[in-house]
Amino acid sequence: MRHLRAINKKARRIDDLQTATDGDVVAMQQNANAAQRPHYPMGCSIVFSPGWEVDSSGGTAGLCQPVERDLYDCYISCYWPAQVPDHLNNYPEWTSKCAAATKDWRNIDLVFP
Amino acid sequence: MQLQLSEFHQFEAAGHPFLYLVPSGGIFAVDDLSKRAIALLKESPRDAKALLDELVAGGASVEDAKNCIEELVASRAFAPEGGWKEPVDEAPAKFPLQTLVINLTNQCNLSCQYCYEFGEDKVATPEGKPKFMELETAKQSVDFLFREAAERKSVHITFFGGETLMNFPLLKQVVDYSRDEAAKRGVTIDYSLTTNGTLLRPDIIEYLTANAIGVTVSMDGPKEMNDQLRVFANGKGSYDIIAPKVKELLKNHNTRPIAARVTLTNGVKDVKKIFNHLKHELGFHEVGFAPVTTSPNRLYAIDENGLNGVLAEFEELAYEYRDYALRGEHHGFSNVSDTLSELHQGISKSHPCGAGLGLLGVGPSGDISPCHRFVDSDEHKLGHVSEGMDTAKQQDFLKHGHIHAKYDCHTCWARPVCAGGCYHEAFVRYGDTGHANLHYCDWIRGWTDLCLRIYGEIATHNPSFLNHFEQRKAA
Ligand code: SF4
Ligand code: SF4
């Protein structure tokens, strides 16, 4: 902190807490050099989408949002190789018959690369 | 985002503005920009953007103004609309015991009129109970301490009375027994005792020194003050008996600091004079003061005017402490060092003290009480050392004493250190241990503000002195 100076022990702890939040990893943000402000951390592993990074045992069922339940994060927006077909390059039509996932999920088929 | 002031106490020390945050207990020095931001919000709550614009209009850069506001929010000096919601933390169901106060006897050879154990406002009901503790009960008490201390690696026993030294043989037996038990468990144990000083003898002093037993002497100052209320049953003052013994003690006992505890009453409130006598003429290491606990109508009670006078004297002596501290010297006014220690840690209390939590009292009968002042009182009994704690009663006591149960305190900035004040004082005044000590609020806030200012001055001019307070003092 620059405008408040921690004086006692409790204040130092408050300060540390603040510094810890300030020091968030911003690796995937567009402009890493921009002034820091409160932000949502980027990256599927941190926002609890089924990113491969948190799939330590190789399966997907144990993930916080298993791919069986939510796949759009990985499918639509992410360039990173994931355990679902990718929209950006290879399977732009993959969910075209699925207007509402809750009803039409059966129309999303397997792909065989 | 709409911003408003959150809770804090603003004070100046060494010419700089500081904030004491409530309820966190954090102390921050603030710069001019923050001071201005605070002043603006004090006028009225406003939108964060509007506040930013005003700071920028006042000459700050956008970057600076934004950081400044963010820091004030992060430290919780500012709050979003509606204020911060503080979680209600309940009293822990299990809290390891640290200190047991053992009343070796409820008998005393003095008859101090204000005594909370025998005086007009006593809470004890000793009828039909043993006057001296038996060895068996004492051993059970020690076992109880170790049992309740659970995983703690160090415990403490305070010997108390009545007059503690009227049962010196038992004291020695308890030390022997508890030392062995502590060694078996790999736990460290230390001891202290409180005495009126009348029964000190060379062999006792030697024993206390050899066993590093801390000693606190209850004494009210020079003869003319001490002898007003600290008298024998025949009305004769105790000073002439005590003074030479205390000198002997202070000369020979060098393993622990020796403290004097003074009870201030209507006729005895010349704080500086008492301090000088006890500290400089007799040579106590430190001296602490407490106004007598009494219902307001007693002759020796200090009325509001008197209390203000006492606070003024406390203030003078506290500044003397500050001057010593700025030179890096030990002063010995323990009321100041105790408060500074709490402020340094930034404690935020759910309960005013450790009574019923990390500290318990046990009477000669083996009855457990929240602290030494409730010993022998049936109403406040929390179990028996042979059977263990009455956890339902303990929980009830703690729930009742929790800061959240004290409505009057919810908006008070001094609550992180006060939390409503002494349960015993509250019981004597209001018949309820969970009542806030509202007759002391002005005093508490005045005193806390004074100590904050002194803390700020020391932090500015001689911060290394605060290292004395790094380690949290054991109860
Ligand atoms: S008793 Fe008085 S000074 Fe203490 S916290 Fe409550 S309101 Fe504040
Ligand atoms: S502050 Fe009061 S209730 Fe707490 S331990 Fe001291 S005398 Fe007992």
Coordinates of C-alpha atoms and ligand atoms in Angstrom, one line a residue:
Chain A
M1 CA 0.0 0.0 0.0
R2 CA 1.2 3.5 -0.8
H3 CA -1.3 5.8 0.8
L4 CA -1.8 3.8 4.0
R5 CA 1.2 2.7 6.0
A6 CA 0.7 -0.4 8.2
I7 CA 1.9 0.4 11.7
N8 CA 0.9 -2.5 14.0
K9 CA 0.9 -6.3 13.4
K10 CA -2.7 -6.5 12.4
A11 CA -2.3 -3.7 9.9
R12 CA 0.7 -5.6 8.4
R13 CA -1.5 -8.6 8.0
I14 CA -4.2 -6.6 6.2
D15 CA -1.5 -5.1 4.0
D16 CA -0.2 -8.6 3.2
L17 CA -3.6 -9.7 2.2
Q18 CA -4.0 -6.8 -0.1
T19 CA -0.6 -7.4 -1.7
A20 CA -1.4 -11.0 -2.2
T21 CA -4.5 -10.0 -4.2
D22 CA -2.5 -7.4 -6.1
G23 CA 0.0 -10.0 -7.1
D24 CA -2.5 -12.1 -9.1
V25 CA -1.1 -14.0 -12.1
V26 CA -2.2 -12.1 -15.2
A27 CA -0.4 -14.3 -17.8
M28 CA -3.4 -14.8 -20.1
Q29 CA -4.6 -11.2 -20.1
Q30 CA -4.4 -9.2 -23.3
N31 CA -2.2 -6.5 -21.9
A32 CA -0.1 -7.8 -19.0
N33 CA 1.6 -4.4 -18.5
A34 CA -1.7 -2.5 -18.0
A35 CA -2.2 -1.1 -14.5
Q36 CA -3.6 -3.7 -12.2
R37 CA -7.1 -3.4 -11.1
P38 CA -9.5 -6.0 -9.5
H39 CA -10.2 -8.6 -12.2
Y40 CA -11.4 -12.1 -12.7
P41 CA -8.4 -14.4 -13.1
M42 CA -8.2 -15.8 -16.6
G43 CA -7.9 -19.4 -17.5
C44 CA -10.3 -22.3 -17.3
S45 CA -8.5 -24.0 -14.4
I46 CA -9.2 -21.0 -12.2
V47 CA -12.7 -20.2 -13.2
F48 CA -13.6 -23.9 -12.7
S49 CA -14.3 -24.8 -16.3
P50 CA -13.2 -28.4 -17.2
G51 CA -9.7 -27.5 -18.3
W52 CA -7.3 -30.2 -18.8
E53 CA -4.9 -28.6 -16.3
V54 CA -6.9 -29.7 -13.3
D55 CA -7.6 -33.2 -14.6
S56 CA -4.8 -34.8 -12.7
S57 CA -5.9 -38.4 -13.0
G58 CA -6.6 -38.4 -16.7
G59 CA -10.4 -38.7 -16.5
T60 CA -13.0 -36.0 -16.7
A61 CA -15.7 -37.2 -14.5
G62 CA -14.1 -36.0 -11.3
L63 CA -13.7 -32.4 -12.5
C64 CA -15.7 -29.7 -10.9
Q65 CA -17.6 -29.2 -14.1
P66 CA -17.1 -32.5 -16.0
V67 CA -17.1 -32.2 -19.8
E68 CA -20.3 -34.2 -19.8
R69 CA -22.1 -31.3 -18.3
D70 CA -20.4 -28.2 -19.6
L71 CA -18.3 -28.1 -22.7
Y72 CA -18.9 -24.7 -24.3
D73 CA -16.0 -23.0 -22.5
C74 CA -13.6 -25.3 -24.1
Y75 CA -15.4 -25.7 -27.4
I76 CA -16.2 -22.1 -28.3
S77 CA -13.6 -19.8 -27.0
C78 CA -10.5 -21.6 -26.3
Y79 CA -7.6 -22.2 -28.7
W80 CA -6.0 -24.6 -26.4
P81 CA -6.2 -28.4 -27.1
A82 CA -8.9 -29.7 -24.9
Q83 CA -10.9 -32.9 -24.5
V84 CA -13.7 -31.6 -26.7
P85 CA -13.8 -30.8 -30.4
D86 CA -12.5 -27.3 -31.2
H87 CA -14.8 -24.7 -32.7
L88 CA -12.1 -22.4 -34.0
N89 CA -10.4 -24.7 -36.5
N90 CA -11.8 -28.2 -37.0
Y91 CA -15.4 -28.6 -36.0
P92 CA -17.3 -25.3 -36.4
E93 CA -20.5 -27.2 -36.9
W94 CA -20.3 -29.5 -34.0
T95 CA -23.1 -28.0 -31.9
S96 CA -25.1 -26.6 -34.8
K97 CA -28.0 -29.0 -34.1
C98 CA -28.0 -28.1 -30.5
A99 CA -30.0 -25.0 -29.9
A100 CA -30.5 -25.5 -26.2
A101 CA -28.1 -27.8 -24.5
T102 CA -30.6 -28.8 -21.8
K103 CA -33.0 -30.2 -24.4
D104 CA -30.9 -30.9 -27.5
W105 CA -27.8 -32.4 -26.0
R106 CA -28.4 -35.7 -27.7
N107 CA -27.6 -34.0 -31.0
I108 CA -24.1 -33.4 -30.0
D109 CA -22.3 -36.4 -31.4
L110 CA -18.9 -37.9 -31.0
V111 CA -16.2 -36.9 -33.4
F112 CA -13.5 -39.2 -34.7
P113 CA -10.4 -37.2 -35.6
Chain B
M1 CA -20.1 1.9 -6.4
Q2 CA -21.6 4.0 -3.6
L3 CA -19.0 4.4 -0.8
Q4 CA -19.4 5.3 2.8
L5 CA -17.2 5.5 5.9
S6 CA -16.7 2.3 7.7
E7 CA -15.8 2.1 11.3
F8 CA -12.5 3.5 12.6
H9 CA -11.1 5.9 15.2
Q10 CA -9.0 8.7 13.7
F11 CA -6.2 10.1 15.8
E12 CA -3.1 12.3 15.5
A13 CA 0.3 11.4 16.8
A14 CA 3.6 13.1 16.3
G15 CA 1.8 15.5 13.9
H16 CA 0.6 12.7 11.6
P17 CA -2.9 11.3 11.0
F18 CA -3.6 7.7 11.9
L19 CA -6.5 5.3 11.7
Y20 CA -7.5 2.7 14.2
L21 CA -9.7 0.3 12.3
V22 CA -12.7 -1.3 13.9
P23 CA -13.3 -4.1 14.3
S24 CA -10.0 -5.4 12.8
G25 CA -7.8 -3.5 15.2
G26 CA -5.4 -2.5 12.4
I27 CA -3.4 0.7 12.8
F28 CA -2.5 2.6 9.7
A29 CA -0.7 5.9 9.1
V30 CA -2.5 7.8 6.3
D31 CA -1.2 10.3 3.8
D32 CA -2.8 13.7 3.0
L33 CA -4.7 12.3 0.1
S34 CA -6.3 9.6 2.2
K35 CA -7.1 12.2 4.8
R36 CA -8.9 14.3 2.2
A37 CA -10.8 11.3 0.9
I38 CA -11.9 10.5 4.4
A39 CA -13.0 14.1 5.1
L40 CA -15.1 14.1 1.9
L41 CA -16.9 10.9 2.8
K42 CA -17.4 12.2 6.3
E43 CA -19.5 15.0 4.8
S44 CA -21.7 12.4 3.0
P45 CA -21.5 9.0 1.3
R46 CA -21.0 9.3 -2.4
D47 CA -20.3 7.4 -5.6
A48 CA -16.7 6.1 -6.0
K49 CA -16.4 7.9 -9.3
A50 CA -17.6 11.2 -7.8
L51 CA -15.1 10.8 -5.0
L52 CA -12.3 10.1 -7.5
D53 CA -13.2 13.2 -9.6
E54 CA -13.2 15.3 -6.5
L55 CA -9.7 14.1 -5.5
V56 CA -8.5 14.7 -9.0
A57 CA -10.0 18.2 -9.0
G58 CA -8.0 18.7 -5.8
G59 CA -4.8 18.1 -7.7
A60 CA -4.2 14.3 -7.4
S61 CA -3.4 12.2 -10.4
V62 CA -6.1 9.8 -11.5
E63 CA -3.7 6.9 -10.8
D64 CA -3.0 8.1 -7.2
A65 CA -6.6 8.9 -6.4
K66 CA -7.7 5.5 -7.7
N67 CA -5.1 3.7 -5.7
C68 CA -5.9 5.7 -2.6
I69 CA -9.6 4.8 -2.7
E70 CA -8.8 1.2 -3.4
E71 CA -6.5 1.0 -0.4
L72 CA -9.1 2.6 1.8
V73 CA -11.7 0.0 0.7
A74 CA -9.2 -2.9 0.9
S75 CA -8.3 -2.0 4.5
R76 CA -12.1 -1.5 5.2
A77 CA -11.8 2.1 6.3
F78 CA -14.4 2.6 3.5
A79 CA -17.3 0.4 2.9
P80 CA -19.7 -0.2 0.0
E81 CA -23.3 0.9 0.6
G82 CA -24.8 -0.8 3.7
G83 CA -21.4 -1.4 5.3
W84 CA -19.3 -4.5 5.7
K85 CA -21.0 -7.5 7.1
E86 CA -18.9 -9.0 9.8
P87 CA -19.2 -12.7 10.3
V88 CA -20.5 -13.7 13.8
D89 CA -18.0 -16.0 15.2
E90 CA -19.4 -18.1 18.0
A91 CA -17.4 -18.9 21.1
P92 CA -15.3 -22.0 20.3
A93 CA -16.8 -25.2 21.7
K94 CA -13.4 -26.3 23.0
F95 CA -10.7 -23.9 24.0
P96 CA -7.6 -25.3 25.6
L97 CA -7.0 -24.0 29.1
Q98 CA -3.8 -22.0 29.7
T99 CA -4.0 -20.6 33.2
L100 CA -5.5 -22.0 36.3
V101 CA -5.8 -19.7 39.3
I102 CA -5.8 -21.9 42.4
N103 CA -7.2 -20.3 45.6
L104 CA -5.2 -22.1 48.2
T105 CA -7.3 -20.7 50.9
N106 CA -10.2 -18.3 51.2
Q107 CA -8.9 -17.0 54.6
C108 CA -7.0 -13.8 54.9
N109 CA -5.1 -12.1 57.7
L110 CA -6.1 -8.6 56.5
S111 CA -9.5 -7.1 56.4
C112 CA -9.4 -4.6 53.5
Q113 CA -12.8 -3.0 53.5
Y114 CA -13.1 -3.1 49.7
C115 CA -12.2 -6.7 49.2
Y116 CA -14.3 -8.4 46.6
E117 CA -14.0 -11.6 48.5
F118 CA -15.1 -10.5 51.9
G119 CA -16.4 -6.9 51.4
E120 CA -19.9 -5.6 51.1
D121 CA -20.2 -6.5 47.4
K122 CA -18.9 -10.0 47.7
V123 CA -20.2 -12.7 45.3
A124 CA -18.6 -15.6 47.2
T125 CA -20.9 -18.0 49.2
P126 CA -18.2 -19.8 51.2
E127 CA -20.5 -21.1 53.9
G128 CA -20.0 -24.8 54.6
K129 CA -17.0 -25.0 52.2
P130 CA -13.5 -25.8 53.2
K131 CA -11.3 -22.8 54.2
F132 CA -8.1 -24.4 53.1
M133 CA -7.6 -26.5 50.1
E134 CA -6.7 -30.2 50.7
L135 CA -3.7 -31.7 48.8
E136 CA -6.1 -34.2 47.1
T137 CA -8.2 -31.3 45.7
A138 CA -5.0 -29.5 44.6
K139 CA -3.7 -32.6 42.8
Q140 CA -7.1 -32.9 41.1
S141 CA -6.9 -29.3 40.1
V142 CA -3.5 -29.8 38.5
D143 CA -4.7 -32.9 36.7
F144 CA -7.7 -30.9 35.5
L145 CA -5.4 -28.2 34.2
F146 CA -3.3 -30.7 32.1
R147 CA -6.5 -32.4 30.9
E148 CA -8.1 -29.2 29.8
A149 CA -4.9 -27.7 28.3
A150 CA -5.0 -30.5 25.7
E151 CA -2.3 -29.9 23.2
R152 CA -0.9 -26.8 24.7
K153 CA 2.8 -26.9 25.2
S154 CA 3.0 -24.5 28.1
V155 CA 0.7 -23.9 31.0
H156 CA 0.5 -21.5 34.0
I157 CA -0.6 -21.7 37.6
T158 CA -1.4 -18.6 39.6
F159 CA -1.6 -19.1 43.3
F160 CA -4.2 -17.0 45.0
G161 CA -6.3 -16.5 48.1
G162 CA -7.6 -15.3 50.5
E163 CA -4.0 -14.7 51.5
T164 CA -2.0 -17.1 49.4
L165 CA 0.8 -17.5 51.8
M166 CA -1.5 -18.7 54.6
N167 CA -1.2 -22.0 52.9
F168 CA 2.4 -22.0 51.8
P169 CA 2.9 -25.7 52.6
L170 CA 0.3 -26.6 50.0
L171 CA 1.9 -24.2 47.5
K172 CA 5.1 -26.1 47.6
Q173 CA 3.3 -29.4 47.2
V174 CA 1.5 -28.2 44.2
V175 CA 4.7 -27.0 42.6
D176 CA 6.4 -30.4 43.2
Y177 CA 3.4 -32.3 41.9
S178 CA 2.7 -30.2 38.8
R179 CA 6.4 -30.0 37.9
D180 CA 6.5 -33.8 37.8
E181 CA 3.3 -34.0 35.8
A182 CA 4.5 -31.4 33.4
A183 CA 7.8 -33.2 32.8
K184 CA 5.9 -36.5 32.1
R185 CA 3.9 -34.7 29.4
G186 CA 6.8 -32.7 28.0
V187 CA 4.9 -29.5 28.8
T188 CA 6.5 -26.4 30.3
I189 CA 4.9 -24.9 33.4
D190 CA 5.4 -21.6 35.2
Y191 CA 4.0 -20.1 38.3
S192 CA 3.0 -16.8 39.9
L193 CA 1.4 -15.8 43.1
T194 CA -0.5 -12.8 44.4
T195 CA 0.0 -11.9 48.1
N196 CA -0.6 -9.0 50.5
G197 CA 3.0 -9.3 51.6
T198 CA 2.4 -9.6 55.3
L199 CA 3.7 -13.2 55.6
L200 CA 6.8 -13.0 53.4
R201 CA 9.8 -14.6 55.2
P202 CA 13.4 -15.1 54.1
D203 CA 12.9 -18.8 53.5
I204 CA 9.7 -18.1 51.5
I205 CA 11.5 -15.5 49.4
E206 CA 14.3 -17.9 48.8
Y207 CA 11.9 -20.6 47.7
L208 CA 10.1 -18.2 45.3
T209 CA 13.4 -17.1 43.8
A210 CA 14.7 -20.6 43.4
N211 CA 11.5 -21.7 41.6
A212 CA 11.2 -18.6 39.5
I213 CA 7.7 -17.9 40.9
G214 CA 6.5 -14.5 39.8
V215 CA 5.1 -12.3 42.6
T216 CA 2.5 -9.7 42.6
V217 CA 2.0 -7.7 45.8
S218 CA -1.3 -6.0 46.5
M219 CA -0.4 -2.7 48.0
D220 CA -1.9 0.8 47.7
G221 CA 1.1 3.1 48.0
P222 CA 2.8 5.0 50.8
K223 CA 1.7 4.5 54.4
E224 CA -1.0 7.1 54.6
M225 CA -2.7 5.8 51.5
N226 CA -2.1 2.0 51.9
D227 CA -3.4 2.1 55.5
Q228 CA -6.7 3.8 54.7
L229 CA -8.3 0.5 53.7
R230 CA -5.6 -2.2 53.8
V231 CA -5.9 -3.0 57.5
F232 CA -5.9 -5.8 60.0
A233 CA -9.0 -7.0 61.7
N234 CA -8.3 -4.6 64.6
G235 CA -8.2 -1.7 62.2
K236 CA -4.4 -1.3 62.3
G237 CA -2.7 -0.4 59.0
S238 CA -0.6 -3.0 57.3
Y239 CA 2.1 -0.8 55.7
D240 CA 4.7 -1.0 58.5
I241 CA 4.5 -4.8 58.4
I242 CA 4.7 -5.0 54.6
A243 CA 7.3 -2.4 53.7
P244 CA 10.4 -4.1 55.1
K245 CA 9.3 -7.5 53.8
V246 CA 8.7 -6.2 50.4
K247 CA 12.1 -4.5 50.3
E248 CA 13.6 -7.8 51.3
L249 CA 11.7 -9.5 48.5
L250 CA 12.7 -6.9 45.9
K251 CA 16.3 -7.1 47.0
N252 CA 16.6 -10.9 46.7
H253 CA 14.1 -12.2 44.2
N254 CA 15.8 -11.8 40.9
T255 CA 14.4 -14.5 38.7
R256 CA 11.1 -12.8 37.8
P257 CA 9.9 -9.2 37.6
I258 CA 8.0 -8.3 40.8
A259 CA 4.8 -6.2 40.3
A260 CA 2.6 -4.1 42.6
R261 CA -1.2 -3.9 42.1
V262 CA -3.0 -0.9 43.4
T263 CA -6.7 -0.6 44.1
L264 CA -7.8 3.0 43.6
T265 CA -10.5 4.2 45.9
N266 CA -12.1 7.5 46.8
G267 CA -9.4 8.4 49.3
V268 CA -6.6 6.8 47.3
K269 CA -6.3 8.1 43.9
D270 CA -3.1 10.1 43.8
V271 CA -1.7 8.0 41.0
K272 CA 1.6 9.7 40.5
K273 CA 2.5 9.8 44.1
I274 CA 1.6 6.1 44.5
F275 CA 3.6 5.1 41.4
N276 CA 6.7 7.1 42.5
H277 CA 6.6 5.5 45.9
L278 CA 6.2 1.9 44.7
K279 CA 8.4 2.2 41.7
H280 CA 11.2 4.4 42.9
E281 CA 11.2 4.2 46.7
L282 CA 10.4 0.6 47.1
G283 CA 11.7 -0.6 43.8
F284 CA 8.9 -2.6 42.2
H285 CA 9.6 -3.6 38.6
E286 CA 6.2 -2.5 37.5
V287 CA 3.0 -1.0 39.0
G288 CA -0.5 -1.5 37.8
F289 CA -3.7 0.3 38.9
A290 CA -7.4 -0.6 38.9
P291 CA -10.3 1.4 40.3
V292 CA -12.1 -0.5 43.0
T293 CA -15.0 -2.8 41.9
T294 CA -17.9 -1.8 44.0
S295 CA -21.5 -0.7 43.8
P296 CA -21.7 3.0 43.3
N297 CA -23.0 4.0 46.8
R298 CA -20.1 2.8 48.8
L299 CA -18.1 5.3 50.7
Y300 CA -14.9 4.3 49.0
A301 CA -16.4 4.2 45.5
I302 CA -14.9 6.7 43.1
D303 CA -17.6 8.9 41.6
E304 CA -17.5 10.3 38.1
N305 CA -15.7 13.4 39.0
G306 CA -13.1 11.4 40.8
L307 CA -12.7 9.1 37.8
N308 CA -12.0 12.0 35.5
G309 CA -9.4 13.2 37.9
V310 CA -7.8 9.7 37.9
L311 CA -7.8 9.6 34.2
A312 CA -6.0 13.0 34.1
E313 CA -3.4 11.6 36.5
F314 CA -3.1 8.4 34.4
E315 CA -2.5 10.6 31.4
E316 CA 0.3 12.4 33.1
L317 CA 2.0 9.2 34.1
A318 CA 1.4 7.7 30.6
Y319 CA 3.2 10.6 29.0
E320 CA 6.1 9.9 31.4
Y321 CA 6.0 6.3 30.1
R322 CA 6.1 7.6 26.6
D323 CA 9.1 9.8 27.3
Y324 CA 10.9 6.8 28.7
A325 CA 9.9 4.7 25.7
L326 CA 11.2 7.2 23.3
R327 CA 14.6 7.0 25.0
G328 CA 14.3 3.2 24.9
E329 CA 14.0 2.9 28.7
H330 CA 11.7 0.7 30.8
H331 CA 9.2 2.7 32.8
G332 CA 7.0 0.3 34.7
F333 CA 3.4 1.7 34.4
S334 CA 1.9 -1.6 33.4
N335 CA -1.5 -0.3 32.5
V336 CA 0.2 1.4 29.5
S337 CA 2.4 -1.5 28.5
D338 CA -0.6 -3.9 28.7
T339 CA -2.7 -1.7 26.5
L340 CA 0.2 -1.0 24.0
S341 CA 0.8 -4.7 23.8
E342 CA -2.8 -5.3 22.8
L343 CA -2.8 -2.4 20.3
H344 CA 0.4 -3.7 18.8
Q345 CA -1.0 -7.1 18.2
G346 CA -4.2 -5.5 16.9
I347 CA -6.3 -7.9 18.8
S348 CA -10.0 -7.8 18.3
K349 CA -11.8 -9.4 21.2
S350 CA -14.9 -11.5 21.1
H351 CA -14.8 -11.6 24.9
P352 CA -13.3 -9.0 27.3
C353 CA -10.9 -11.4 28.9
G354 CA -9.8 -15.0 29.1
A355 CA -12.2 -15.9 32.0
G356 CA -14.1 -19.1 31.3
L357 CA -12.0 -19.6 28.2
G358 CA -8.2 -19.9 28.6
L359 CA -8.3 -19.0 32.3
L360 CA -10.3 -20.6 35.1
G361 CA -10.4 -20.2 38.9
V362 CA -10.7 -23.0 41.4
G363 CA -11.7 -22.6 45.0
P364 CA -10.5 -24.5 48.1
S365 CA -13.5 -26.8 47.6
G366 CA -12.4 -27.7 44.1
D367 CA -15.3 -25.8 42.5
I368 CA -14.4 -24.3 39.2
S369 CA -15.2 -20.6 38.5
P370 CA -14.7 -18.3 35.5
C371 CA -11.8 -16.6 37.2
H372 CA -10.4 -15.9 40.7
R373 CA -13.0 -13.2 41.4
F374 CA -15.9 -15.7 41.2
V375 CA -14.3 -18.4 43.3
D376 CA -16.6 -19.9 45.9
S377 CA -19.7 -18.4 44.3
D378 CA -22.4 -21.1 43.8
E379 CA -24.1 -19.0 41.2
H380 CA -21.1 -18.9 39.0
K381 CA -19.8 -22.4 39.5
L382 CA -18.7 -24.1 36.3
G383 CA -18.1 -27.6 37.6
H384 CA -15.7 -29.3 39.9
V385 CA -12.1 -30.4 39.3
S386 CA -13.0 -34.0 40.1
E387 CA -15.8 -34.1 37.5
G388 CA -14.6 -31.6 35.0
M389 CA -16.3 -28.7 33.3
D390 CA -20.0 -28.1 33.2
T391 CA -19.8 -27.3 29.5
A392 CA -23.4 -26.2 29.2
K393 CA -22.9 -23.6 31.9
Q394 CA -19.6 -22.6 30.4
Q395 CA -21.1 -22.1 27.0
D396 CA -23.9 -20.1 28.5
F397 CA -21.5 -17.9 30.3
L398 CA -19.4 -17.3 27.1
K399 CA -22.4 -16.7 24.9
H400 CA -23.7 -14.2 27.4
G401 CA -20.3 -12.4 27.5
H402 CA -19.8 -12.4 23.7
I403 CA -19.5 -8.9 22.2
H404 CA -22.4 -9.7 19.9
A405 CA -24.7 -10.0 22.9
K406 CA -23.8 -6.5 24.1
Y407 CA -26.0 -4.3 22.1
D408 CA -24.6 -1.1 23.6
C409 CA -21.1 -1.9 22.3
H410 CA -22.0 -2.6 18.7
T411 CA -21.2 1.0 17.6
C412 CA -18.3 1.7 19.9
W413 CA -14.9 2.1 18.4
A414 CA -13.1 0.8 21.5
R415 CA -14.8 -2.6 21.4
P416 CA -11.8 -4.5 19.8
V417 CA -9.9 -3.9 23.1
C418 CA -12.8 -3.6 25.6
A419 CA -15.5 -6.0 24.5
G420 CA -17.7 -4.8 27.3
G421 CA -15.2 -5.0 30.2
C422 CA -14.7 -7.2 33.2
Y423 CA -17.5 -9.8 34.0
H424 CA -17.0 -9.4 37.7
E425 CA -17.3 -5.6 37.6
A426 CA -20.4 -6.0 35.5
F427 CA -21.9 -8.5 37.9
V428 CA -21.3 -6.2 40.9
R429 CA -22.8 -3.2 39.1
Y430 CA -25.6 -4.7 37.1
G431 CA -26.1 -8.2 38.5
D432 CA -25.2 -9.7 35.1
T433 CA -21.8 -10.8 33.9
G434 CA -22.8 -10.2 30.3
H435 CA -23.8 -6.5 30.9
A436 CA -21.5 -3.9 29.2
N437 CA -19.7 -1.8 31.8
L438 CA -21.4 1.3 30.7
H439 CA -20.2 3.4 33.7
Y440 CA -16.7 3.0 32.3
C441 CA -17.2 3.8 28.6
D442 CA -15.9 7.3 28.7
W443 CA -12.9 6.2 30.7
I444 CA -12.2 3.2 28.4
R445 CA -12.4 5.3 25.2
G446 CA -10.3 8.1 26.7
W447 CA -7.7 5.7 27.8
T448 CA -7.6 3.8 24.5
D449 CA -7.3 7.0 22.6
L450 CA -4.5 8.1 24.8
C451 CA -2.6 4.9 24.4
L452 CA -3.2 5.0 20.6
R453 CA -1.6 8.4 20.5
I454 CA 1.3 7.2 22.5
Y455 CA 1.6 4.1 20.3
G456 CA 1.7 6.3 17.2
E457 CA 4.4 8.5 18.7
I458 CA 6.5 5.5 19.6
A459 CA 5.9 4.0 16.2
T460 CA 7.1 7.3 14.6
H461 CA 10.1 8.1 16.7
N462 CA 11.4 4.9 18.2
P463 CA 9.7 1.9 16.4
S464 CA 12.3 -0.6 17.7
F465 CA 10.8 -0.1 21.2
L466 CA 7.7 -1.9 19.9
N467 CA 9.7 -5.1 19.5
H468 CA 9.0 -5.6 23.3
F469 CA 5.4 -6.3 22.3
E470 CA 6.1 -8.7 19.4
Q471 CA 5.6 -11.8 21.6
R472 CA 2.1 -12.0 22.9
K473 CA 2.1 -11.9 26.6
A474 CA 0.8 -15.1 28.2
A475 CA -2.3 -14.5 30.3
Ligands
SF4_1 S1 -18.4 -1.3 27.5 FE1 -18.4 0.8 26.6 S2 -16.3 1.2 26.1 FE2 -16.5 -1.0 26.3 S3 -16.9 -1.7 24.2 FE3 -18.9 -1.4 25.3 S4 -19.6 0.6 24.7 FE4 -17.3 0.5 24.3
SF4_2 S1 -11.3 -9.0 33.8 FE1 -12.7 -9.5 35.4 S2 -13.7 -11.4 34.8 FE2 -11.9 -11.2 33.5 S3 -10.3 -12.4 34.6 FE3 -10.2 -10.2 35.3 S4 -11.4 -10.1 37.2 FE4 -12.0 -12.0 36.1

